[in-house]
Short mmCIF file of C-alpha atoms and ligand atoms in Angstrom, two decimals:
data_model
loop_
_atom_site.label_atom_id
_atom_site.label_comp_id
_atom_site.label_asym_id
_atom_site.label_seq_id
_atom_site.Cartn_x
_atom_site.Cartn_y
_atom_site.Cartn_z
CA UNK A 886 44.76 105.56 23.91
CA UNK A 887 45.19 103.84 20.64
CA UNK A 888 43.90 100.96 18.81
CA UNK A 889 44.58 97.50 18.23
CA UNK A 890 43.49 95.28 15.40
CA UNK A 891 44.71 92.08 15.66
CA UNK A 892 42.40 88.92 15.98
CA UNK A 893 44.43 86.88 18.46
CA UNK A 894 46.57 88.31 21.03
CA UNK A 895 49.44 86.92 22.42
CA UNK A 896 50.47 89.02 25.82
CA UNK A 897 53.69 89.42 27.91
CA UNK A 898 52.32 89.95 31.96
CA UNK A 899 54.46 91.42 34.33
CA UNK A 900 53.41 91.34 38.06
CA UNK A 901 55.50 93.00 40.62
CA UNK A 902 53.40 94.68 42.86
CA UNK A 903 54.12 93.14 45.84
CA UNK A 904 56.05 90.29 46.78
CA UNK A 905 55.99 88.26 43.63
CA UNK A 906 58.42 88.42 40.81
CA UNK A 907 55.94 87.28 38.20
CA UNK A 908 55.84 86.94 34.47
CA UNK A 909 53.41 85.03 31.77
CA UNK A 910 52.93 84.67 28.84
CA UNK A 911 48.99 83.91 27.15
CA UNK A 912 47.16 84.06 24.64
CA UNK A 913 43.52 84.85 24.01
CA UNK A 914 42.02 83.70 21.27
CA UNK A 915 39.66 86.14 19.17
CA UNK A 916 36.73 83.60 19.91
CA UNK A 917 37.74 84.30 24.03
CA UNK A 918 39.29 81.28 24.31
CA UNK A 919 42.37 81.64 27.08
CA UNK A 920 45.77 79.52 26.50
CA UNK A 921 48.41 80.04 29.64
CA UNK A 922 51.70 79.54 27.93
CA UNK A 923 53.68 79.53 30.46
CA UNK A 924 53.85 81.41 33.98
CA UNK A 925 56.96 81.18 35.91
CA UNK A 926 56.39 83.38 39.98
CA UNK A 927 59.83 84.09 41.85
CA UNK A 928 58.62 84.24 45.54
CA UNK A 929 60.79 86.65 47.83
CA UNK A 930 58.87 85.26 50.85
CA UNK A 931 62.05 83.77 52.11
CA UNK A 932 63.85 87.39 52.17
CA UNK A 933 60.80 88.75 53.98
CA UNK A 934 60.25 85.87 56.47
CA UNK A 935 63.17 87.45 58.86
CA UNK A 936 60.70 90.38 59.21
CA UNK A 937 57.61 89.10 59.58
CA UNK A 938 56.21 91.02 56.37
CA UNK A 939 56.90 92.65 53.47
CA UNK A 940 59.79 95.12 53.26
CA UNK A 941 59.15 97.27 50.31
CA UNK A 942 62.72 98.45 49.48
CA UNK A 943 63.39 94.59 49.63
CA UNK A 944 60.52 94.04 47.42
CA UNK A 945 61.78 96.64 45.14
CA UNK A 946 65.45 95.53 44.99
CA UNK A 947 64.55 91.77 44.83
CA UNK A 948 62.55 92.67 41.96
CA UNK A 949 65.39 95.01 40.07
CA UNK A 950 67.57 91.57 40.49
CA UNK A 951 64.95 88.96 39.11
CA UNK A 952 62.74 90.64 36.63
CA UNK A 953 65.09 89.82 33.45
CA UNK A 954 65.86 86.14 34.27
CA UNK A 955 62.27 85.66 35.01
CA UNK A 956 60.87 87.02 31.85
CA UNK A 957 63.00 85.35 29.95
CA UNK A 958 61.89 82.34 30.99
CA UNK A 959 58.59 83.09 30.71
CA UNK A 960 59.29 83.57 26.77
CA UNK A 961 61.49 80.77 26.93
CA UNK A 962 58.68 78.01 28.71
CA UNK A 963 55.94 79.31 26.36
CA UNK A 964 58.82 78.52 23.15
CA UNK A 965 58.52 82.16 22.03
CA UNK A 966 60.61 84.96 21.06
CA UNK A 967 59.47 88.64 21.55
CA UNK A 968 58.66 88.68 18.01
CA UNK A 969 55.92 86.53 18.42
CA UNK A 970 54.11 88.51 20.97
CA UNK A 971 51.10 91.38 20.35
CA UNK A 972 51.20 93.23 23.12
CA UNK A 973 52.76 93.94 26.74
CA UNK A 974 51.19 94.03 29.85
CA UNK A 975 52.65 95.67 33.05
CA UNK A 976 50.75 95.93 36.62
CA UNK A 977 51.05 100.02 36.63
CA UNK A 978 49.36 99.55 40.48
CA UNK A 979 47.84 99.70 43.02
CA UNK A 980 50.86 98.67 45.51
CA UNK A 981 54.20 98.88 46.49
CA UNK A 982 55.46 101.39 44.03
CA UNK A 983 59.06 100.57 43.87
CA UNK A 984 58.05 97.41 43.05
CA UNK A 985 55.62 98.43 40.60
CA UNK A 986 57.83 100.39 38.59
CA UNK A 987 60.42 97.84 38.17
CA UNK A 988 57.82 95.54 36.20
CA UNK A 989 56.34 98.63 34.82
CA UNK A 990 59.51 100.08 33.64
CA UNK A 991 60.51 96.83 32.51
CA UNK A 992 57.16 96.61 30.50
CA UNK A 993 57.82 99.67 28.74
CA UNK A 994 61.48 98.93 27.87
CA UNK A 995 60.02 95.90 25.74
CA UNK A 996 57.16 97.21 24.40
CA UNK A 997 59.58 100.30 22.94
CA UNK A 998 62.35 97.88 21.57
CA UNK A 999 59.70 95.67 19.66
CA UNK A 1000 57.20 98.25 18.63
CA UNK A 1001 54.11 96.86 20.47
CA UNK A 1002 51.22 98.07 22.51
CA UNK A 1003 51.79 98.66 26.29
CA UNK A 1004 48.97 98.12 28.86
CA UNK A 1005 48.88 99.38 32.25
CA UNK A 1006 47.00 96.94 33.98
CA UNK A 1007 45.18 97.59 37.39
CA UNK A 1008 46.31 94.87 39.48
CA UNK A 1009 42.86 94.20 41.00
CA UNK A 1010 41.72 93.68 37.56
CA UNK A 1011 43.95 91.10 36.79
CA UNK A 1012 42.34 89.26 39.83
CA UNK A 1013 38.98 90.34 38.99
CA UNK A 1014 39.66 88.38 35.32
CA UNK A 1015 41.72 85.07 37.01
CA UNK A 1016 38.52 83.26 37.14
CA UNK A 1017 38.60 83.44 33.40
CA UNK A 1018 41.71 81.74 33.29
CA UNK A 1019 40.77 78.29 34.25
CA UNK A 1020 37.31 78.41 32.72
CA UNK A 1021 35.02 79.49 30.17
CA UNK A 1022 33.56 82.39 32.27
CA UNK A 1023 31.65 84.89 30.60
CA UNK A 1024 30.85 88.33 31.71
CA UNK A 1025 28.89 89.76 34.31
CA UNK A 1026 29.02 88.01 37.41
CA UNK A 1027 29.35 89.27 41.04
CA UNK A 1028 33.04 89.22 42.39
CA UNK A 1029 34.19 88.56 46.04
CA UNK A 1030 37.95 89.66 46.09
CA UNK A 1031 40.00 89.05 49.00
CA UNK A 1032 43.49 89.40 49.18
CA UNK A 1033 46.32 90.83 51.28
CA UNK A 1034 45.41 94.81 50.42
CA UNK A 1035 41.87 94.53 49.74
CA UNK A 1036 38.10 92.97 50.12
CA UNK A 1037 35.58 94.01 48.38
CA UNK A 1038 32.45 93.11 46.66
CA UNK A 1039 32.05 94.24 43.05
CA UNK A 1040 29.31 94.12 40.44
CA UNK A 1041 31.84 93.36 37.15
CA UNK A 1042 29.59 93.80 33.96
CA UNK A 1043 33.12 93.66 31.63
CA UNK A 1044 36.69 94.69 31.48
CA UNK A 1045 36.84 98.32 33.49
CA UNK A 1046 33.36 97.88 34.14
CA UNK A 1047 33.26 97.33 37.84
CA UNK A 1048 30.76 99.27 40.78
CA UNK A 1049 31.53 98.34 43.80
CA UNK A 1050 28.96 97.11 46.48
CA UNK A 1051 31.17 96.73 49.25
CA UNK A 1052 34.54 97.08 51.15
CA UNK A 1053 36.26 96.87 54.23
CA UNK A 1054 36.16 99.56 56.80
CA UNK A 1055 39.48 98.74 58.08
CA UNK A 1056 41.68 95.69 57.20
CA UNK A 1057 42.12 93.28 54.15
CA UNK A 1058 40.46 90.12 54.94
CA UNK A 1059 44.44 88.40 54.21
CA UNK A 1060 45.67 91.06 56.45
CA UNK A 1061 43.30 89.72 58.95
CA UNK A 1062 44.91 86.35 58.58
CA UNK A 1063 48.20 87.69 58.40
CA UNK A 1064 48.25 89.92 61.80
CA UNK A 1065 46.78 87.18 63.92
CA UNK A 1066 48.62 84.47 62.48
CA UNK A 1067 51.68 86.74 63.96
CA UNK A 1068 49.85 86.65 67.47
CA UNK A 1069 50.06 83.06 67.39
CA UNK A 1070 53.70 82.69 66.73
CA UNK A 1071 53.09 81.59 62.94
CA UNK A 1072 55.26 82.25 60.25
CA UNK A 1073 54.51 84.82 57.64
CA UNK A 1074 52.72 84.86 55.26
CA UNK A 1075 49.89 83.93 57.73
CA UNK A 1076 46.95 82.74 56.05
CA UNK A 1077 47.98 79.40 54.41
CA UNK A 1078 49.97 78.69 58.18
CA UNK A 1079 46.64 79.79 60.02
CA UNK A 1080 44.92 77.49 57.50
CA UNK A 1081 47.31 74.57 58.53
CA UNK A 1082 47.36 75.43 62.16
CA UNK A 1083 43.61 75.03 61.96
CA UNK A 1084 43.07 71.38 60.95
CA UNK A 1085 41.31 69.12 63.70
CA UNK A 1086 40.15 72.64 65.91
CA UNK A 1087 37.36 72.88 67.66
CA UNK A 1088 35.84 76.45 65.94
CA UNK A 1089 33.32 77.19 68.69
CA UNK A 1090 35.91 76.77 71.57
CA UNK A 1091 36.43 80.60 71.80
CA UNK A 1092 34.20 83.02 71.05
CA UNK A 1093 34.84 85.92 69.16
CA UNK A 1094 32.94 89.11 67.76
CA UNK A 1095 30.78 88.72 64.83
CA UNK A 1096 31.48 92.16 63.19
CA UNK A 1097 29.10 94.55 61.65
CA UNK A 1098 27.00 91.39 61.01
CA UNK A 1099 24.07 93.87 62.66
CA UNK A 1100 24.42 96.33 59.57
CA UNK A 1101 22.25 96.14 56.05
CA UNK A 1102 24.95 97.40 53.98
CA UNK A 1103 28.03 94.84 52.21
CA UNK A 1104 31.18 96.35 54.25
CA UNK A 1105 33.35 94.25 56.12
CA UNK A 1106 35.61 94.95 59.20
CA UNK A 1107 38.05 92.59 61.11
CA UNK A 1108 39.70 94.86 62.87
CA UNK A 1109 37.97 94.05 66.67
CA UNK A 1110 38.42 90.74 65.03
CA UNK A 1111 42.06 91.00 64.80
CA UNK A 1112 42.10 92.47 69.12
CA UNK A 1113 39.99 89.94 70.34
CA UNK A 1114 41.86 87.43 68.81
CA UNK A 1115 44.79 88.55 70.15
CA UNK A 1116 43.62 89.02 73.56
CA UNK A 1117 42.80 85.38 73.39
CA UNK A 1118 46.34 84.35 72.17
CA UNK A 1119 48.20 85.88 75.06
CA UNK A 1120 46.50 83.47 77.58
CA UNK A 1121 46.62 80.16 75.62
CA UNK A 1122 49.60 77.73 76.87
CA UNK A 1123 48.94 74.79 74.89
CA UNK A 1124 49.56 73.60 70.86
CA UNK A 1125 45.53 72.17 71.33
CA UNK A 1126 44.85 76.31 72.45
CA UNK A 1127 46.63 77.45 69.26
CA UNK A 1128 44.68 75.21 67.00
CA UNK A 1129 41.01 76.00 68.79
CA UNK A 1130 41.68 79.57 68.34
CA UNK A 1131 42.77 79.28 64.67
CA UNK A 1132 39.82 77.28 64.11
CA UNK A 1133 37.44 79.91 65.24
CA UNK A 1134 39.03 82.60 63.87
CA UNK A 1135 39.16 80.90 60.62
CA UNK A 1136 35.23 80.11 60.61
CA UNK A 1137 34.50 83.92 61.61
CA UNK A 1138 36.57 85.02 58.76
CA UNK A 1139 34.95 82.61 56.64
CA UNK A 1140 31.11 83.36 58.31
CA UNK A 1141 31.64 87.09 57.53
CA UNK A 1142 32.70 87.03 53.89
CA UNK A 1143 29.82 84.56 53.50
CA UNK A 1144 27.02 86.56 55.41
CA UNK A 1145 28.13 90.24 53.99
CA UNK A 1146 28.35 87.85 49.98
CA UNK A 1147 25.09 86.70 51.20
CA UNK A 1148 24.01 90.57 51.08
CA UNK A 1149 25.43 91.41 47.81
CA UNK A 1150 24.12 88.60 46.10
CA UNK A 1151 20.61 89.40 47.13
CA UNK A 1152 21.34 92.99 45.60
CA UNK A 1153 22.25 91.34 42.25
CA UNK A 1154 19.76 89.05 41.91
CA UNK A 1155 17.14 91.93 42.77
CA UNK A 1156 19.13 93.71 40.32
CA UNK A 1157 19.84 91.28 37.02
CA UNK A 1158 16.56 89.13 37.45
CA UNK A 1159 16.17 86.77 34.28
CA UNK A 1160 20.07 86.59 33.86
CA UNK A 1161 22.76 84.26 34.93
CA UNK A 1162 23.55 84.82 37.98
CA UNK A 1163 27.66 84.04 38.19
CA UNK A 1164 29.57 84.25 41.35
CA UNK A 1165 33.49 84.71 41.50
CA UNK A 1166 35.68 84.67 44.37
CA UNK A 1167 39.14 85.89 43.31
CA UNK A 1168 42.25 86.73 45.50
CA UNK A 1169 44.91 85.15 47.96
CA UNK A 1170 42.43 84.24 50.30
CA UNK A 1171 39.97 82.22 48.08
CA UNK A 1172 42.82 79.84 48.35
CA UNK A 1173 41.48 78.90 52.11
CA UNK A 1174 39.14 75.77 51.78
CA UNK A 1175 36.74 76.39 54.35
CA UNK A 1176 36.43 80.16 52.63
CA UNK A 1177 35.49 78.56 49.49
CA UNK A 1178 33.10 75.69 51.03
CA UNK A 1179 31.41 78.56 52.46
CA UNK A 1180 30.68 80.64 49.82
CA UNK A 1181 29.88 77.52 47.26
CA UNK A 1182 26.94 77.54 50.04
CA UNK A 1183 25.95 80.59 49.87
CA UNK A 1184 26.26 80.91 46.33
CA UNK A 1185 24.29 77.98 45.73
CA UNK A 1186 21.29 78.99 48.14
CA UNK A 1187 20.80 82.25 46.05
CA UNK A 1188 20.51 80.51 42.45
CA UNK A 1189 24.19 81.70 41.93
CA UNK A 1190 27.25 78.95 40.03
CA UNK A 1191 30.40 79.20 42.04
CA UNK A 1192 33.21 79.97 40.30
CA UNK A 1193 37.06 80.54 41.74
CA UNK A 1194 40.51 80.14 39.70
CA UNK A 1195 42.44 77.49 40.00
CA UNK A 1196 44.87 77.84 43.04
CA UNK A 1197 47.84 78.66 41.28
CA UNK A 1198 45.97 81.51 39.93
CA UNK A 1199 44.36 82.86 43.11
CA UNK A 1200 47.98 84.55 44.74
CA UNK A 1201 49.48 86.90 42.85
CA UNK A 1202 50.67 85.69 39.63
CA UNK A 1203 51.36 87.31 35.95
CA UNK A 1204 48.87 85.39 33.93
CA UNK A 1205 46.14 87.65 35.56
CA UNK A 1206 48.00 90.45 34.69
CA UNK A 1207 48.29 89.06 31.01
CA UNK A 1208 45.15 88.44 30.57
CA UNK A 1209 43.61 91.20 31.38
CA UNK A 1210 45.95 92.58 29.07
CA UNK A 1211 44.94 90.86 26.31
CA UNK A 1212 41.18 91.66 26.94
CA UNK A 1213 42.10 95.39 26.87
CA UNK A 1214 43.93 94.49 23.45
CA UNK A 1215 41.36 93.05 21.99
CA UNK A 1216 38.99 95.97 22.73
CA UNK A 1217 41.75 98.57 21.42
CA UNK A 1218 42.87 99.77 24.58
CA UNK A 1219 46.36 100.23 25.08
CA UNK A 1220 48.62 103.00 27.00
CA UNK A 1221 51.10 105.71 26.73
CA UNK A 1222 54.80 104.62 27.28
CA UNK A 1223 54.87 107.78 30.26
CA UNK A 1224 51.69 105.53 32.07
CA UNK A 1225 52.48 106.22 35.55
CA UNK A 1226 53.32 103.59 38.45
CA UNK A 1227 49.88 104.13 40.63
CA UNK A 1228 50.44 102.92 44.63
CA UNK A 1229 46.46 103.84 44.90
CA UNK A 1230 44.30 103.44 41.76
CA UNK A 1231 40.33 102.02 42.88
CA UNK A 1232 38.80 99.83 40.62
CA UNK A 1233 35.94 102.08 40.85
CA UNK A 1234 37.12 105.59 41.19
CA UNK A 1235 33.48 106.89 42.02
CA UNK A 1236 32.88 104.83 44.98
CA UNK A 1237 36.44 105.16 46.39
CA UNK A 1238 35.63 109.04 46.44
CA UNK A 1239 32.47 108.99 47.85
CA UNK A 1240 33.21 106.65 50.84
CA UNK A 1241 37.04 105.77 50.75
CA UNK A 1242 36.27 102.66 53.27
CA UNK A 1243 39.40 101.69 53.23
CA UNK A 1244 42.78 103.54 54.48
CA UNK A 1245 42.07 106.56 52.56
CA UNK A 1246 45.51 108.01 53.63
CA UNK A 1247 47.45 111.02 51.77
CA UNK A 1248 46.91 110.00 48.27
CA UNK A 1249 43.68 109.08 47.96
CA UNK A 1250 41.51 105.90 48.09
CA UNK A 1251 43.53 102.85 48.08
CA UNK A 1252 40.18 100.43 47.13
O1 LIG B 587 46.34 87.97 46.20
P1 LIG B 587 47.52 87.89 47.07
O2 LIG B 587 48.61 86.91 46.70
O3 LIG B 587 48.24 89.26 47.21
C1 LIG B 587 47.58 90.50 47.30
O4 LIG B 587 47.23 91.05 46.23
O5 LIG B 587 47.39 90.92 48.45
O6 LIG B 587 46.98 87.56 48.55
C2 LIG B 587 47.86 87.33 49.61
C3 LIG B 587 47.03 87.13 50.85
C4 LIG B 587 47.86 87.04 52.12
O7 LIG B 587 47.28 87.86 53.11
C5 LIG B 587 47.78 85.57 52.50
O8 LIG B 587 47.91 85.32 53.88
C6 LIG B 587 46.39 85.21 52.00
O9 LIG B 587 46.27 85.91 50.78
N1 LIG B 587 46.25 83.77 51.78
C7 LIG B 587 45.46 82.98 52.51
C8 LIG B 587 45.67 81.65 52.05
N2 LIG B 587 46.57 81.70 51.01
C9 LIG B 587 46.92 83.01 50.88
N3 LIG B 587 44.62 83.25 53.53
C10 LIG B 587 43.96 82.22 54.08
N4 LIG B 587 44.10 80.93 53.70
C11 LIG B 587 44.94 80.60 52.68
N5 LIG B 587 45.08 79.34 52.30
ZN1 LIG B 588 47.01 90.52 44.52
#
C-alpha cells in the first residue's frame, strides 16, 4: 500500500461483478462532501432472461464487449478527461470472477497509462458506503445488506471497519425472491416482478414458516421459506392465487429481516449507548417498499434514523464502487497493479472463518 495526498478526489468506479456493466465517475470533497458526476449501468438482464439467471461466461463476455464504450461515457457525462481524475477504482470481488476481472483488468490498464492510484474495492463495501451517496451520512451506523449474494447484518464503525453480527445460514435474501419468483412463472430477475405481482394480495392467505424466528442470535435462513413456497405454487390455478402467495411471501421476507434487524439493533444500542444510533439498509433488495416500510418501523421503535440510498443506488451500480474508492484515497490506501480478482473476499474475514454461515464452498467464506 501507498499513500495519497491529495485534498479532493475525483474517482473512476468500475462495477462488473455480476450482471451490470457499470461505470462512475465522483468526487469527494476533502470536507466529505459526495458529487455523482455521472453514472451510466449497461444491464445484460435481457441476455440472461432466456435462462432464467445469470450465465457467468455471458456475464463475462458481455462485459469484455461493453466495458470501453461504457467508461467512456462515464468520463464523457461527467465532462472529464482521464487527466482530470485522482484515482481508479475497480470491484476486485467478491463475484463472478470473469466478470470481475474484466472491470478489474480494465481498472488497472487506466490507472497504468495515466499514472494514478488503483483501488481494489470490495464490492460489499461499495454497498455498505451507497447510503453515503445520497446523504450526509456519517460514520458508524448499523448496516442491513441484502442483495442477490448476500444478507447480513454489520456493525460499520468506518471504511474496512466492519464486524459482522449476522448472516444467512443458507440463501441471499434476493435469492429468496429470485427462486420463488421462478416457481411462480415470473420473469427473472425476481424480486422487483414478485414485488409487482404482489400489489392488492391478501398476505395472510397462505401461511408459511416463520424461520429461525425461535433463535436469539441475528442469522437469517429462507431456505424452508423458498420449499414451502413452492409447495404452495404447484397447487394454485388462479392469477388471484399467484398474487396471495406473493403477498405473503413478500411480508415473511420483509417480517424476518425486520425481526432478526430488530435483534441487532438491540445489540448496538446496548453496545454504543450515548451515541447516534444510525441505521442503513443497503443492497438490491432495500429497493422493495414494504422491506423498507418495515424496517423504518423497526428502526424507529429502537431510537434508530432510517437511512437507505436512493433507488438508483441500491442495485448494483459504479458510484458505490467509486466512492468507496475515493474514501480509501483519501485515507492513503491504494493497491498494487497485480491486486487479484477475489470470487470470495468477507467483509469481515474473522467472522467468515469462525462460522462461514453462508456457502462456505472450496475457497473459503463467500460472506
Ligand atoms: O445489489 P444487487 O443489484 O446485486 C447483488 O449484489 O446481488 O441485488 C440484486 C437482488 C436480486 O436478487 C433482485 O431480485 C433483488 O436484489 N431486488 C429486489 C427488488 N429489486 C431488486 N428484491 C425485492 N424487491 C425489489 N424491488
Ligand atoms: Zn451488489
Amino acid at each position: 500500500m501507498t499513500t495519497a495526498t491529495q485534498p479532493d478526489h475525483t474517482v473512476l468506479g468500475l462495477e462488473t461483478s455480476c450482471d451490470e456493466t457499470a461505470a462512475s465517475v465522483v468526487r469527494r470533497h476533502a470536507d466529505g462532501r459526495v458529487e455523482v458526476l455521472s453514472s451510466v449501468i449497461a444491464s445484460q438482464v435481457a441476455e440472461h432472461a432466456p435462462f432464467g439467471g445469470v450465465v457467468p461466461e455471458i456475464a463475462a463476455r458481455a462485459h469484455v464487449e461493453s466495458i470501453d464504450s461504457i467508461a467512456a461515457r462515464a468520463m464523457a457525462e461527467a465532462g472529464l478527461g482521464y487527466g482530470d481524475l485522482t484515482g481508479v477504482a475497480a470491484t476486485a470481488g467478491p463475484g463472478l470472477v470473469g466478470g470481475v476481472m474484466v472491470g478489474l483488468s480494465f481498472g488497472k490498464a487506466v490507472a497504468l497509462a495515466r499514472g494514478l492510484p488503483l483501488v481494489a474495492v470490495n464490492h460489499l463495501e461499495g454497498h455498505a458506503v451507497s447510503a453515503r451517496l445520497g446523504a450526509d451520512l456519517p460514520y458508524r451506523f448499523l448496516l442491513l445488506l441484502v442483495s442477490g449474494g448476500h444478507c447480513q447484518l454489520l456493525d460499520v464503525a468506518g471504511v474496512g471497519a466492519c464486524r459482522r453480527l449476522g448472516s444467512t445460514i443458507d440463501d441471499a435474501a434476493g435469492e429468496a425472491f429470485d427462486k420463488i419468483a421462478k416457481t411462480l412463472g415470473l420473469p427473472y430477475p425476481g424480486g422487483p416482478a414478485l414485488e409487482k405481482l404482489a400489489e392488492g394480495g391478501d398476505p395472510a392467505r397462505f401461511p408459511l414458516p416463520r424461520m429461525l424466528l425461535g433463535r436469539k442470535d441475528c442469522d437469517f435462513s429462507f431456505s424452508g421459506l423458498k420449499t414451502a413456497a413452492a409447495r404452495i405454487a404447484e397447487g394454485l390455478t388462479s392469477e388471484v392465487d399467484r398474487r396471495d402467495l406473493a403477498a405473503a411471501v413478500q411480508a415473511a421476507i420483509a417480517s424476518q429481516l425486520a425481526e432478526k434487524s430488530d435483534r441487532a439493533l438491540q445489540i448496538y444500542a446496548r453496545e454504543h449507548q450515548g451515541r447516534d444510533l444510525r441505521f442503513v439498509v443497503a443492497g438490491g433488495v432495500a429497493a422493495n417498499r414494504l422491506v423498507r416500510a418495515r424496517l423504518t418501523e423497526t428502526a424507529a421503535a429502537r431510537g434508530f434514523s432510517f437511512h437507505a440510498p436512493p433507488l438508483a443506488y441500491c442495485t448494483d451500480n459504479a458510484a458505490m464502487i467509486a466512492l468507496a474508492g475515493a474514501e480509501r484515497l483519501a485515507l492513503g490506501l491504494t493497491d498494487p497493479l497485480d491486486a487479484p480478482a477475489r470470487p470470495r473476499w468477507p467483509l469481515d474475514a474473522a467472522a467468515a472463518a469462525a462460522s462461514p454461515t453462508h456457502v462456505p464452498g472450496r475457497k473459503g467464506a463467500k460472506a
